[in-house]
mmCIF file of C-alpha atoms and ligand atoms in Angstrom:
data_model
loop_
_atom_site.group_PDB
_atom_site.id
_atom_site.type_symbol
_atom_site.label_atom_id
_atom_site.label_comp_id
_atom_site.label_asym_id
_atom_site.label_seq_id
_atom_site.Cartn_x
_atom_site.Cartn_y
_atom_site.Cartn_z
ATOM 1 C CA MET A 10 129.661 6.963 113.890
ATOM 2 C CA PRO A 11 130.370 9.947 116.162
ATOM 3 C CA ALA A 12 128.521 9.868 119.478
ATOM 4 C CA GLN A 13 125.460 12.112 119.677
ATOM 5 C CA PRO A 14 126.316 15.287 121.610
ATOM 6 C CA VAL A 15 124.675 15.411 125.025
ATOM 7 C CA PRO A 16 122.151 18.297 125.136
ATOM 8 C CA THR A 17 123.051 21.079 127.543
ATOM 9 C CA ARG A 18 120.009 23.293 127.219
ATOM 10 C CA VAL A 19 116.449 23.304 125.933
ATOM 11 C CA ALA A 20 114.537 26.133 124.260
ATOM 12 C CA GLU A 21 111.639 27.429 126.311
ATOM 13 C CA HIS A 22 109.397 27.842 123.283
ATOM 14 C CA CYS A 23 109.107 26.026 119.996
ATOM 15 C CA SER A 24 108.893 27.425 116.508
ATOM 16 C CA GLN A 25 105.282 27.477 115.429
ATOM 17 C CA LEU A 26 105.829 27.648 111.691
ATOM 18 C CA SER A 27 103.312 25.858 109.534
ATOM 19 C CA ARG A 28 103.901 24.655 105.984
ATOM 20 C CA ASP A 29 100.708 26.545 105.117
ATOM 21 C CA ASP A 30 101.788 29.943 106.553
ATOM 22 C CA LYS A 31 102.852 31.416 103.209
ATOM 23 C CA ARG A 32 99.814 30.149 101.325
ATOM 24 C CA TRP A 33 97.431 31.801 103.790
ATOM 25 C CA LEU A 34 99.519 34.981 104.056
ATOM 26 C CA HIS A 35 99.336 35.270 100.259
ATOM 27 C CA TYR A 36 95.604 34.671 100.384
ATOM 28 C CA ALA A 37 95.293 37.521 102.940
ATOM 29 C CA LEU A 38 97.445 39.799 100.766
ATOM 30 C CA ARG A 39 95.050 39.201 97.887
ATOM 31 C CA THR A 40 91.766 39.405 99.823
ATOM 32 C CA GLY A 41 92.385 42.136 102.425
ATOM 33 C CA LEU A 42 94.329 42.784 105.597
ATOM 34 C CA SER A 43 91.935 44.734 107.794
ATOM 35 C CA GLY A 44 90.097 43.289 110.770
ATOM 36 C CA THR A 45 86.912 43.030 108.717
ATOM 37 C CA SER A 46 88.473 41.138 105.784
ATOM 38 C CA PRO A 47 87.421 37.574 104.850
ATOM 39 C CA ILE A 48 90.541 35.935 106.332
ATOM 40 C CA VAL A 49 89.546 37.142 109.813
ATOM 41 C CA ALA A 50 86.099 35.589 109.407
ATOM 42 C CA ASP A 51 87.863 32.383 108.241
ATOM 43 C CA PHE A 52 90.006 32.413 111.382
ATOM 44 C CA GLU A 53 86.969 32.897 113.619
ATOM 45 C CA ALA A 54 85.176 30.021 111.860
ATOM 46 C CA THR A 55 88.248 27.789 112.262
ATOM 47 C CA VAL A 56 88.396 28.507 116.006
ATOM 48 C CA GLY A 57 84.632 28.025 116.365
ATOM 49 C CA ARG A 58 84.759 24.598 114.695
ATOM 50 C CA HIS A 59 87.737 23.556 116.805
ATOM 51 C CA TYR A 60 86.112 24.536 120.105
ATOM 52 C CA GLU A 61 82.570 23.668 118.952
ATOM 53 C CA ILE A 62 81.348 27.070 120.091
ATOM 54 C CA ASP A 63 78.940 29.392 118.267
ATOM 55 C CA HIS A 64 80.607 32.787 118.582
ATOM 56 C CA VAL A 65 84.267 33.709 118.205
ATOM 57 C CA ILE A 66 85.551 37.287 118.064
ATOM 58 C CA ALA A 67 89.195 37.686 117.004
ATOM 59 C CA VAL A 68 91.017 40.497 118.811
ATOM 60 C CA SER A 69 94.463 42.072 118.773
ATOM 61 C CA SER A 70 95.865 40.558 122.016
ATOM 62 C CA GLY A 71 95.070 38.574 125.154
ATOM 63 C CA ALA A 72 94.729 41.868 127.017
ATOM 64 C CA ALA A 73 92.189 42.960 124.389
ATOM 65 C CA ALA A 74 90.318 39.679 124.952
ATOM 66 C CA VAL A 75 90.055 40.359 128.713
ATOM 67 C CA THR A 76 88.978 43.958 128.037
ATOM 68 C CA VAL A 77 86.323 42.864 125.557
ATOM 69 C CA ALA A 78 84.994 40.231 127.992
ATOM 70 C CA LEU A 79 84.705 42.888 130.726
ATOM 71 C CA CYS A 80 82.849 45.183 128.320
ATOM 72 C CA ALA A 81 80.541 42.418 127.086
ATOM 73 C CA ILE A 82 79.404 41.634 130.642
ATOM 74 C CA ALA A 83 78.917 45.396 131.126
ATOM 75 C CA ALA A 84 80.801 45.689 134.427
ATOM 76 C CA PRO A 85 80.434 49.348 135.509
ATOM 77 C CA ARG A 86 83.316 51.290 137.055
ATOM 78 C CA SER A 87 84.001 50.477 140.740
ATOM 79 C CA SER A 88 82.258 47.107 140.504
ATOM 80 C CA GLU A 89 84.081 43.998 141.716
ATOM 81 C CA ILE A 90 85.676 41.101 139.876
ATOM 82 C CA VAL A 91 86.620 38.016 141.877
ATOM 83 C CA VAL A 92 89.919 36.513 140.705
ATOM 84 C CA SER A 93 92.735 34.448 142.200
ATOM 85 C CA PRO A 94 96.096 36.099 142.965
ATOM 86 C CA THR A 95 97.872 33.216 141.207
ATOM 87 C CA CYS A 96 97.137 34.539 137.709
ATOM 88 C CA PRO A 97 99.504 36.726 135.650
ATOM 89 C CA ILE A 98 99.260 40.468 136.143
ATOM 90 C CA CYS A 99 98.122 40.636 132.473
ATOM 91 C CA THR A 100 94.677 39.372 133.540
ATOM 92 C CA VAL A 101 94.240 42.018 136.239
ATOM 93 C CA LEU A 102 95.690 45.140 134.569
ATOM 94 C CA PRO A 103 92.788 45.409 132.074
ATOM 95 C CA MET A 104 90.463 45.379 135.120
ATOM 96 C CA LEU A 105 92.338 48.299 136.704
ATOM 97 C CA GLU A 106 92.366 50.077 133.360
ATOM 98 C CA ARG A 107 88.556 49.923 133.349
ATOM 99 C CA GLY A 108 88.289 51.176 136.941
ATOM 100 C CA LEU A 109 87.204 47.773 138.284
ATOM 101 C CA VAL A 110 88.145 46.375 141.680
ATOM 102 C CA PRO A 111 89.902 42.991 141.744
ATOM 103 C CA VAL A 112 88.817 40.951 144.786
ATOM 104 C CA PHE A 113 91.468 38.318 145.424
ATOM 105 C CA CYS A 114 90.053 34.919 146.290
ATOM 106 C CA ASP A 115 92.244 32.071 147.475
ATOM 107 C CA VAL A 116 92.587 28.859 145.460
ATOM 108 C CA ARG A 117 92.017 25.306 146.642
ATOM 109 C CA LYS A 118 95.020 23.510 148.053
ATOM 110 C CA ASP A 119 97.433 22.456 145.252
ATOM 111 C CA SER A 120 95.163 23.780 142.476
ATOM 112 C CA PHE A 121 94.705 26.963 140.451
ATOM 113 C CA GLY A 122 90.902 26.705 140.855
ATOM 114 C CA LEU A 123 89.070 29.078 143.228
ATOM 115 C CA CYS A 124 88.196 27.758 146.686
ATOM 116 C CA PRO A 125 84.361 27.480 146.672
ATOM 117 C CA GLU A 126 83.836 28.437 150.354
ATOM 118 C CA THR A 127 85.996 31.556 150.036
ATOM 119 C CA LEU A 128 84.374 32.476 146.710
ATOM 120 C CA GLU A 129 80.912 32.204 148.227
ATOM 121 C CA ARG A 130 81.943 34.560 151.051
ATOM 122 C CA LEU A 131 83.485 37.141 148.699
ATOM 123 C CA ILE A 132 80.503 37.593 146.390
ATOM 124 C CA SER A 133 78.773 40.894 147.128
ATOM 125 C CA PRO A 134 76.061 42.997 145.454
ATOM 126 C CA GLN A 135 78.945 44.750 143.610
ATOM 127 C CA THR A 136 80.334 41.530 142.070
ATOM 128 C CA ARG A 137 80.031 41.597 138.270
ATOM 129 C CA ALA A 138 82.150 38.588 137.303
ATOM 130 C CA ILE A 139 84.051 35.593 138.572
ATOM 131 C CA PHE A 140 87.338 34.996 136.732
ATOM 132 C CA GLU A 141 89.015 31.591 136.705
ATOM 133 C CA VAL A 142 92.535 31.405 135.249
ATOM 134 C CA PRO A 143 93.870 27.867 134.800
ATOM 135 C CA MET A 144 97.660 28.111 134.530
ATOM 136 C CA TRP A 145 100.115 26.268 132.263
ATOM 137 C CA GLY A 146 97.371 24.204 130.693
ATOM 138 C CA TYR A 147 96.341 22.308 133.849
ATOM 139 C CA PRO A 148 92.593 21.737 134.216
ATOM 140 C CA ILE A 149 90.803 23.047 137.303
ATOM 141 C CA PRO A 150 87.548 21.847 138.870
ATOM 142 C CA LEU A 151 84.757 24.122 137.602
ATOM 143 C CA ASP A 152 81.476 22.616 138.852
ATOM 144 C CA ASP A 153 81.375 24.479 142.182
ATOM 145 C CA THR A 154 82.318 27.808 140.593
ATOM 146 C CA ARG A 155 79.683 27.327 137.882
ATOM 147 C CA ARG A 156 77.021 26.529 140.496
ATOM 148 C CA ILE A 157 77.947 29.559 142.642
ATOM 149 C CA ALA A 158 78.019 31.834 139.573
ATOM 150 C CA ASN A 159 74.561 30.610 138.511
ATOM 151 C CA ARG A 160 73.073 30.976 141.975
ATOM 152 C CA HIS A 161 74.238 34.594 142.225
ATOM 153 C CA GLY A 162 73.531 35.421 138.582
ATOM 154 C CA VAL A 163 77.160 36.460 138.041
ATOM 155 C CA PRO A 164 78.929 35.579 134.771
ATOM 156 C CA LEU A 165 81.869 33.168 134.841
ATOM 157 C CA VAL A 166 84.780 34.349 132.698
ATOM 158 C CA LEU A 167 87.662 31.994 131.941
ATOM 159 C CA ASP A 168 91.021 33.464 130.938
ATOM 160 C CA LEU A 169 92.345 30.545 128.901
ATOM 161 C CA ALA A 170 95.490 32.256 127.572
ATOM 162 C CA HIS A 171 97.411 29.353 129.150
ATOM 163 C CA ALA A 172 94.787 26.700 128.581
ATOM 164 C CA HIS A 173 94.164 26.313 124.858
ATOM 165 C CA GLN A 174 93.216 22.633 124.392
ATOM 166 C CA THR A 175 92.806 21.867 128.100
ATOM 167 C CA GLN A 176 89.871 19.535 128.703
ATOM 168 C CA LEU A 177 87.487 18.680 131.513
ATOM 169 C CA ARG A 178 85.196 15.657 131.145
ATOM 170 C CA GLY A 179 85.852 15.468 127.417
ATOM 171 C CA ARG A 180 85.099 19.134 126.672
ATOM 172 C CA TYR A 181 87.390 22.080 126.131
ATOM 173 C CA LEU A 182 87.306 24.486 129.091
ATOM 174 C CA ALA A 183 85.725 27.257 126.984
ATOM 175 C CA ALA A 184 82.471 25.254 127.130
ATOM 176 C CA TYR A 185 82.203 25.928 130.882
ATOM 177 C CA ALA A 186 82.453 29.733 130.599
ATOM 178 C CA ASP A 187 79.929 32.431 129.831
ATOM 179 C CA ILE A 188 82.761 34.059 127.959
ATOM 180 C CA ALA A 189 86.352 32.828 127.526
ATOM 181 C CA CYS A 190 89.495 34.812 126.651
ATOM 182 C CA PHE A 191 92.529 33.539 124.750
ATOM 183 C CA SER A 192 95.905 34.970 123.738
ATOM 184 C CA THR A 193 97.819 33.928 120.626
ATOM 185 C CA HIS A 194 100.962 35.852 121.542
ATOM 186 C CA GLU A 195 104.222 34.329 120.277
ATOM 187 C CA GLY A 196 104.955 32.673 123.630
ATOM 188 C CA LYS A 197 101.564 30.977 123.969
ATOM 189 C CA TYR A 198 100.311 27.570 122.859
ATOM 190 C CA ILE A 199 99.459 28.835 119.375
ATOM 191 C CA SER A 200 101.052 31.942 117.913
ATOM 192 C CA THR A 201 99.869 34.618 115.518
ATOM 193 C CA GLY A 202 102.656 36.919 116.760
ATOM 194 C CA GLU A 203 100.272 39.150 118.660
ATOM 195 C CA GLY A 204 96.586 38.335 118.895
ATOM 196 C CA GLY A 205 93.754 36.669 120.767
ATOM 197 C CA PHE A 206 90.054 35.874 120.663
ATOM 198 C CA VAL A 207 87.017 35.504 122.876
ATOM 199 C CA THR A 208 84.478 32.699 122.654
ATOM 200 C CA THR A 209 80.900 32.561 123.922
ATOM 201 C CA ALA A 210 77.705 30.599 123.366
ATOM 202 C CA SER A 211 75.626 33.729 124.004
ATOM 203 C CA ALA A 212 74.520 35.799 121.005
ATOM 204 C CA THR A 213 74.002 38.836 123.273
ATOM 205 C CA LEU A 214 77.498 38.710 124.776
ATOM 206 C CA ALA A 215 78.960 38.070 121.315
ATOM 207 C CA SER A 216 77.305 41.071 119.735
ATOM 208 C CA ARG A 217 78.358 43.382 122.593
ATOM 209 C CA ALA A 218 81.908 42.016 122.459
ATOM 210 C CA ARG A 219 82.141 42.425 118.698
ATOM 211 C CA ALA A 220 80.710 45.942 118.784
ATOM 212 C CA TYR A 221 83.281 47.004 121.381
ATOM 213 C CA THR A 222 86.152 45.910 119.105
ATOM 214 C CA ARG A 223 84.886 48.200 116.311
ATOM 215 C CA TYR A 224 83.927 51.543 117.879
ATOM 216 C CA GLY A 225 80.544 50.300 119.044
ATOM 217 C CA ASP A 226 79.652 49.597 115.398
ATOM 218 C CA MET A 227 80.020 53.376 114.956
ATOM 219 C CA ASP A 228 76.290 53.940 115.427
ATOM 220 C CA GLY A 229 76.898 56.239 118.373
ATOM 221 C CA THR A 230 74.848 54.181 120.842
ATOM 222 C CA SER A 231 77.679 52.438 122.737
ATOM 223 C CA VAL A 232 81.319 53.055 123.573
ATOM 224 C CA GLY A 233 84.001 51.014 121.846
ATOM 225 C CA ILE A 234 87.494 51.282 120.450
ATOM 226 C CA ASN A 235 89.415 49.374 117.791
ATOM 227 C CA LEU A 236 90.650 46.011 119.093
ATOM 228 C CA LYS A 237 90.280 43.971 115.908
ATOM 229 C CA LEU A 238 92.797 41.351 114.824
ATOM 230 C CA GLY A 239 94.560 42.189 111.531
ATOM 231 C CA GLY A 240 94.411 39.978 108.453
ATOM 232 C CA LEU A 241 98.064 38.855 108.469
ATOM 233 C CA GLN A 242 97.770 37.552 112.022
ATOM 234 C CA ALA A 243 94.478 35.852 111.189
ATOM 235 C CA ALA A 244 96.162 34.138 108.212
ATOM 236 C CA LEU A 245 98.750 32.609 110.547
ATOM 237 C CA GLY A 246 95.941 31.462 112.825
ATOM 238 C CA VAL A 247 94.156 29.727 109.930
ATOM 239 C CA ALA A 248 97.416 28.034 108.873
ATOM 240 C CA ARG A 249 98.345 26.901 112.376
ATOM 241 C CA PHE A 250 95.109 25.881 114.114
ATOM 242 C CA PRO A 251 94.898 22.542 112.264
ATOM 243 C CA LEU A 252 98.282 21.531 113.794
ATOM 244 C CA LEU A 253 97.064 21.874 117.373
ATOM 245 C CA ASN A 254 95.765 18.357 117.935
ATOM 246 C CA GLU A 255 98.916 16.676 116.682
ATOM 247 C CA GLN A 256 101.136 19.020 118.709
ATOM 248 C CA ARG A 257 99.066 18.331 121.799
ATOM 249 C CA GLU A 258 99.567 14.567 121.366
ATOM 250 C CA LYS A 259 103.337 15.045 121.163
ATOM 251 C CA ARG A 260 103.378 17.376 124.166
ATOM 252 C CA LEU A 261 101.379 14.869 126.232
ATOM 253 C CA GLU A 262 103.731 12.062 125.123
ATOM 254 C CA ASN A 263 106.692 14.157 126.300
ATOM 255 C CA ARG A 264 104.935 14.753 129.616
ATOM 256 C CA ALA A 265 104.302 11.005 130.045
ATOM 257 C CA THR A 266 107.936 10.177 129.224
ATOM 258 C CA LEU A 267 109.282 12.691 131.739
ATOM 259 C CA LEU A 268 106.879 11.543 134.460
ATOM 260 C CA LYS A 269 107.823 7.905 133.876
ATOM 261 C CA ARG A 270 111.510 8.768 134.281
ATOM 262 C CA LEU A 271 111.067 11.179 137.184
ATOM 263 C CA ASP A 272 112.693 9.496 140.163
ATOM 264 C CA ASN A 273 113.191 12.133 142.839
ATOM 265 C CA ALA A 274 111.288 11.990 146.132
ATOM 266 C CA GLN A 275 111.548 15.801 146.384
ATOM 267 C CA LEU A 276 109.251 16.353 143.368
ATOM 268 C CA ARG A 277 105.889 15.411 141.917
ATOM 269 C CA GLU A 278 103.549 16.655 139.191
ATOM 270 C CA LEU A 279 100.883 19.140 140.322
ATOM 271 C CA PRO A 280 97.764 16.990 140.933
ATOM 272 C CA VAL A 281 95.518 17.003 137.838
ATOM 273 C CA ALA A 282 91.864 17.942 138.523
ATOM 274 C CA GLN A 283 89.538 14.934 138.399
ATOM 275 C CA GLY A 284 88.158 14.331 134.916
ATOM 276 C CA GLY A 285 90.648 16.771 133.392
ATOM 277 C CA VAL A 286 93.388 16.443 130.775
ATOM 278 C CA PRO A 287 96.209 19.013 130.625
ATOM 279 C CA SER A 288 97.129 20.550 127.291
ATOM 280 C CA GLY A 289 100.860 19.971 127.609
ATOM 281 C CA TYR A 290 101.612 23.709 127.526
ATOM 282 C CA ALA A 291 104.239 22.920 130.191
ATOM 283 C CA LEU A 292 104.895 20.275 132.821
ATOM 284 C CA LEU A 293 104.139 21.647 136.297
ATOM 285 C CA LEU A 294 106.294 20.158 139.022
ATOM 286 C CA GLN A 295 105.746 20.726 142.691
ATOM 287 C CA THR A 296 108.415 20.516 145.380
ATOM 288 C CA ILE A 297 107.461 18.544 148.448
ATOM 289 C CA GLY A 298 108.036 20.229 151.795
ATOM 290 C CA HIS A 299 110.516 22.905 150.666
ATOM 291 C CA ASP A 300 110.670 26.188 148.747
ATOM 292 C CA GLY A 301 110.236 25.635 145.004
ATOM 293 C CA ARG A 302 112.437 28.637 144.208
ATOM 294 C CA ASN A 303 115.409 26.356 144.971
ATOM 295 C CA LEU A 304 114.320 24.118 142.141
ATOM 296 C CA VAL A 305 113.643 27.044 139.780
ATOM 297 C CA ARG A 306 117.159 28.410 140.388
ATOM 298 C CA TYR A 307 118.742 24.970 140.040
ATOM 299 C CA GLN A 308 117.063 24.068 136.756
ATOM 300 C CA VAL A 309 117.585 27.488 135.161
ATOM 301 C CA GLN A 310 121.301 27.289 135.998
ATOM 302 C CA GLY A 311 121.284 23.801 134.519
ATOM 303 C CA GLY A 312 119.823 24.993 131.183
ATOM 304 C CA VAL A 313 116.147 24.035 131.672
ATOM 305 C CA PRO A 314 114.085 27.252 131.539
ATOM 306 C CA SER A 315 111.201 27.777 133.954
ATOM 307 C CA ASP A 316 108.331 30.027 132.949
ATOM 308 C CA ILE A 317 107.479 30.641 136.587
ATOM 309 C CA ALA A 318 110.742 32.571 137.017
ATOM 310 C CA LYS A 319 108.927 35.393 135.169
ATOM 311 C CA TYR A 320 106.145 35.395 137.730
ATOM 312 C CA ASP A 321 108.528 35.388 140.674
ATOM 313 C CA ASN A 322 106.451 32.744 142.534
ATOM 314 C CA ARG A 323 104.407 35.316 144.451
ATOM 315 C CA PRO A 324 100.729 36.234 144.681
ATOM 316 C CA LEU A 325 99.655 39.357 142.777
ATOM 317 C CA TYR A 326 98.829 41.399 145.878
ATOM 318 C CA GLU A 327 102.585 41.452 146.612
ATOM 319 C CA TYR A 328 103.041 43.832 143.658
ATOM 320 C CA GLU A 329 103.037 47.561 144.477
ATOM 321 C CA LEU A 330 100.164 48.370 142.173
ATOM 322 C CA LEU A 331 97.951 45.678 143.660
ATOM 323 C CA ALA A 332 98.876 46.113 147.322
ATOM 324 C CA PRO A 333 95.673 48.145 147.970
ATOM 325 C CA TYR A 334 93.659 45.016 147.065
ATOM 326 C CA ARG A 335 95.631 42.728 149.359
ATOM 327 C CA ARG A 336 93.691 39.837 150.896
ATOM 328 C CA GLU A 337 95.794 37.069 152.401
ATOM 329 C CA CYS A 338 95.512 33.918 150.294
ATOM 330 C CA PRO A 339 97.647 31.278 152.007
ATOM 331 C CA ASN A 340 96.924 28.446 149.558
ATOM 332 C CA SER A 341 97.862 30.694 146.637
ATOM 333 C CA ALA A 342 101.129 31.783 148.253
ATOM 334 C CA ALA A 343 102.051 28.188 149.142
ATOM 335 C CA LEU A 344 101.124 26.896 145.673
ATOM 336 C CA LEU A 345 103.227 29.492 143.830
ATOM 337 C CA ARG A 346 106.155 28.888 146.168
ATOM 338 C CA SER A 347 106.077 25.159 145.469
ATOM 339 C CA LEU A 348 106.066 25.181 141.665
ATOM 340 C CA THR A 349 108.242 25.137 138.616
ATOM 341 C CA THR A 350 107.481 24.593 134.942
ATOM 342 C CA VAL A 351 109.426 22.347 132.580
ATOM 343 C CA PRO A 352 109.185 22.705 128.760
ATOM 344 C CA ILE A 353 107.577 19.720 126.994
ATOM 345 C CA HIS A 354 106.757 21.287 123.624
ATOM 346 C CA HIS A 355 106.537 19.228 120.462
ATOM 347 C CA GLU A 356 110.055 20.039 119.210
ATOM 348 C CA ILE A 357 111.821 18.385 122.165
ATOM 349 C CA ASP A 358 113.520 15.161 121.047
ATOM 350 C CA ALA A 359 114.206 11.922 122.915
ATOM 351 C CA ALA A 360 117.843 12.786 123.795
ATOM 352 C CA THR A 361 116.773 16.119 125.268
ATOM 353 C CA LEU A 362 114.006 14.464 127.286
ATOM 354 C CA SER A 363 116.554 12.015 128.779
ATOM 355 C CA TRP A 364 118.833 14.893 129.647
ATOM 356 C CA ILE A 365 115.990 16.914 131.255
ATOM 357 C CA SER A 366 114.977 13.922 133.371
ATOM 358 C CA ALA A 367 118.613 13.477 134.500
ATOM 359 C CA VAL A 368 118.767 17.160 135.505
ATOM 360 C CA LEU A 369 115.530 16.803 137.508
ATOM 361 C CA ASN A 370 116.564 13.519 139.124
ATOM 362 C CA ASN A 371 119.881 15.049 140.285
ATOM 363 C CA TYR A 372 118.128 17.891 142.104
ATOM 364 C CA GLN A 373 118.593 18.055 145.878
ATOM 365 C CA PRO A 374 117.134 21.021 147.780
ATOM 366 C CA GLY A 375 119.896 23.200 149.202
ATOM 367 C CA ALA A 376 122.686 21.385 147.314
ATOM 368 C CA GLN A 377 123.114 24.146 144.712
ATOM 369 C CA ASP A 378 123.543 27.038 147.158
HETATM 370 C C1 PLP B 16 99.629 36.137 128.219
HETATM 371 C C2 PLP B 16 98.413 36.285 129.029
HETATM 372 C C3 PLP B 16 97.552 37.364 128.869
HETATM 373 C C4 PLP B 16 97.867 38.511 127.938
HETATM 374 O O1 PLP B 16 97.988 38.117 126.620
HETATM 375 P P1 PLP B 16 98.701 39.122 125.554
HETATM 376 O O2 PLP B 16 98.386 38.507 124.240
HETATM 377 O O3 PLP B 16 100.163 39.104 125.882
HETATM 378 O O4 PLP B 16 98.093 40.462 125.756
HETATM 379 C C5 PLP B 16 96.391 37.412 129.610
HETATM 380 N N1 PLP B 16 96.086 36.441 130.498
HETATM 381 C C6 PLP B 16 96.898 35.380 130.693
HETATM 382 C C7 PLP B 16 96.489 34.310 131.647
HETATM 383 C C8 PLP B 16 98.101 35.278 129.982
HETATM 384 O O5 PLP B 16 98.901 34.240 130.189
#
């Protein structure tokens, strides 16, 4: 028998095809493709059952989900939204687009969750929302943020584009939000090509969110545009949502295998928030005592893609557009500088996992320069 070839690279993303894609696409073709057709309602019901949440509004992208959340909480122009500078610029651009002011709040040490003392200090009479954005599927502590949000009567919005399936104390993170935003873009945990949805337990927020996606219900009493998800995308969502639990198991198995084999004193996994379970969107590794960009460069050259390369390991206020909102956030800067992501999706096989662990174990800071 010929020897198995040794892998030399790994795909960053997996195919998300489902055996049921065609069946549901055909169903959509027969029953209607618009954002108000039955397949979209089916998709919303599927998501609602999965997350055990009353209201789901399917929208055309993750950016649409953030926009709809901002409209549902009725944040007027020039009001403030507290958010960490560790999130992707995609979360903050819809705020700028609506004339809102992002107020950058530092995170806790070695966590993507907001630092409660800093958050408390940054809340002002102009604050209309607190955004938490857990990255790469890692849970964050939410009790302090929830308590502060309640005390000040400010809604807590979670952008869960990275955190489908992430749990805290046995519940999906969406349960901790007043309103939660998701993306189903091709590169995310579940793909409908382009797409997204918002979830909420509040009937009031749900009806405002839904109205905004369809021209304010066209009754001329409120502003809205068209941000509905189309029927073909919804069909893919219906076909693919049932695969999520099984894929999560496989992703978490891959994470466990890599962590068991990881034998390099320069690296560790980002600490997981107490009571939380990551979704396995990616493995987050943290360099100890040196610049993580060394590791990012090393692994990318070695054929193991890092999603963080896209984000350039820097806080958002370093970008030109966001420089006017600069507030120094030392924990955020240090966290981003220390991290890399490693793919652990469900299509990675045992041979590839062994190879990835060998690549990581051979890493020495400085050696590749
Ligand atoms: C990808 C992403 C978005 C934007 O989603 P799109 O579907 O690409 O518009 C928003 N927020 C976060 C945290 C994301 O990762």
